[in-house]
Amino acid sequence: MTDTVLTRVANRTGVITLDRPKALNSLSLDMVRALSATLLQWKDDAGIDAVVITSSSEKALCAGGDIRFFHEMGQVGPTGGSALLEDFFTEEYALNHLIHFYPKPYIAVMDGVVMGGGMGIAQGGPDCGLRIVTDRTRMAMPEVNIGLFPDVGGSHFLSHAPGQLGQYLGLTGLTIGAADALYVGLADVFVPGAELAGLHALIDTTPGAGLPAAIRAYAAQFAGQLGPSELQQQRGVVDAHFGAAGVASIMASLGRDENPFAQKALKAMRQRSPLMMCVTHQLLLRGASLGVADCLRMERNLVRRNFEHGEVLEGVRALVIDKDNQPKWNPPALEDVTQEMVARFFEPVWPDYAHPLRHLS
């Protein structure tokens, strides 16, 4: 399909290997299209009973979308290439939907960095997904750090995390490891990185239909090696602060808590886009009552609004392009964010019949 998305079939299991190591497998439009085409083909292939997605590098399954591409395409007119940006998000979210409802076991080896768009291609739904984490897993939804919001279905899987853990992860953008991922419900089993060779041998030698059960049995022997979950230990702190009515109230509550965990969260939030933290807070509140398809349609609407506003372009400029780490957020302070600014992001871009993801169900 493409030299960055490699495919093979082993013992009735389709294996997808992402192979763009220098970019930590950041997703390009070509990669999204290759993944979609492969999964659609295998969905109806009677010779394939399960799918595995993995990486050629232990550094990352996928670090997210190609944000340099977002920055470049976001600054040009429709004839200059921004239509490719529209295509990217429409096709990426359709891919996320396909994965969530895949009719065969969908097994993600979440070794190394799994962030943003990487979460979107790893979070198979409850009827198909088996998500494997390792001691090298570094998981996050860091979009608010670059002036975006948790997308690729994040409005669904974060809003369904226990208590206020989804708000914590979405608003801070902080990274978690294997134990926290399992506790939050964003992973299913743990396999040490040193034991992945055995896991891949198991994948090659086990018939696809029996692969999920075989992997769970293989992982069971390592359950005792997993350290404690910090989020489990700090659950009371998270729920107490992040259950507040809005971002300003959350930050004020954190500011009154000398707990180092609370102060770390507050420090992270002070660096984020004030506007996009408020949008993210509202997004997760709304996502809690929506199905996957409606969450993705809402996110697709917000992406267009975000690029219209320009917050993500400034975030990528400051953190990735110029690397001055001095984003000029608009507005610059939380007290300047109005309810009208936030509401604008949720105003429909398209009528329902013309929404680019109208066919998702």
PDB file of C-alpha atoms in Angstrom, residues 1 5 7 25-26 34 55 57 78-79 88 130 140 152 166 189 229 257 273 299 312 330:
ATOM      1  CA  MET A   1       0.000   0.000   0.000  1.00  0.00           C
ATOM      2  CA  VAL A   5       2.349   0.933   6.185  1.00  0.00           C
ATOM      3  CA  THR A   7       1.035  -5.584   5.693  1.00  0.00           C
ATOM      4  CA  ASN A  25       4.976   6.890  12.870  1.00  0.00           C
ATOM      5  CA  SER A  26       3.111  10.218  12.757  1.00  0.00           C
ATOM      6  CA  ALA A  34      -3.477   2.859   3.428  1.00  0.00           C
ATOM      7  CA  SER A  55       5.324  -0.798  14.775  1.00  0.00           C
ATOM      8  CA  SER A  57      10.236   0.613  16.200  1.00  0.00           C
ATOM      9  CA  PRO A  78      -8.342  25.939  -1.004  1.00  0.00           C
ATOM     10  CA  THR A  79      -6.403  25.930  -4.252  1.00  0.00           C
ATOM     11  CA  PHE A  88      -7.091  14.272   6.382  1.00  0.00           C
ATOM     12  CA  LEU A 130      -7.492  -5.784  22.639  1.00  0.00           C
ATOM     13  CA  ALA A 140      -1.333  10.936  26.166  1.00  0.00           C
ATOM     14  CA  VAL A 152      -9.847  10.972  17.088  1.00  0.00           C
ATOM     15  CA  GLY A 166     -10.933  12.033  31.337  1.00  0.00           C
ATOM     16  CA  VAL A 189      -3.248  -6.197  29.178  1.00  0.00           C
ATOM     17  CA  SER A 229      -1.092   3.291  39.185  1.00  0.00           C
ATOM     18  CA  ASP A 257      -3.886  22.196  47.014  1.00  0.00           C
ATOM     19  CA  SER A 273      -4.344  27.371  25.360  1.00  0.00           C
ATOM     20  CA  GLU A 299     -14.954  16.734  16.654  1.00  0.00           C
ATOM     21  CA  VAL A 312      -3.590  25.205  16.475  1.00  0.00           C
ATOM     22  CA  ASN A 330      -5.831  34.043  21.530  1.00  0.00           C
TER      23      ASN A 330
END
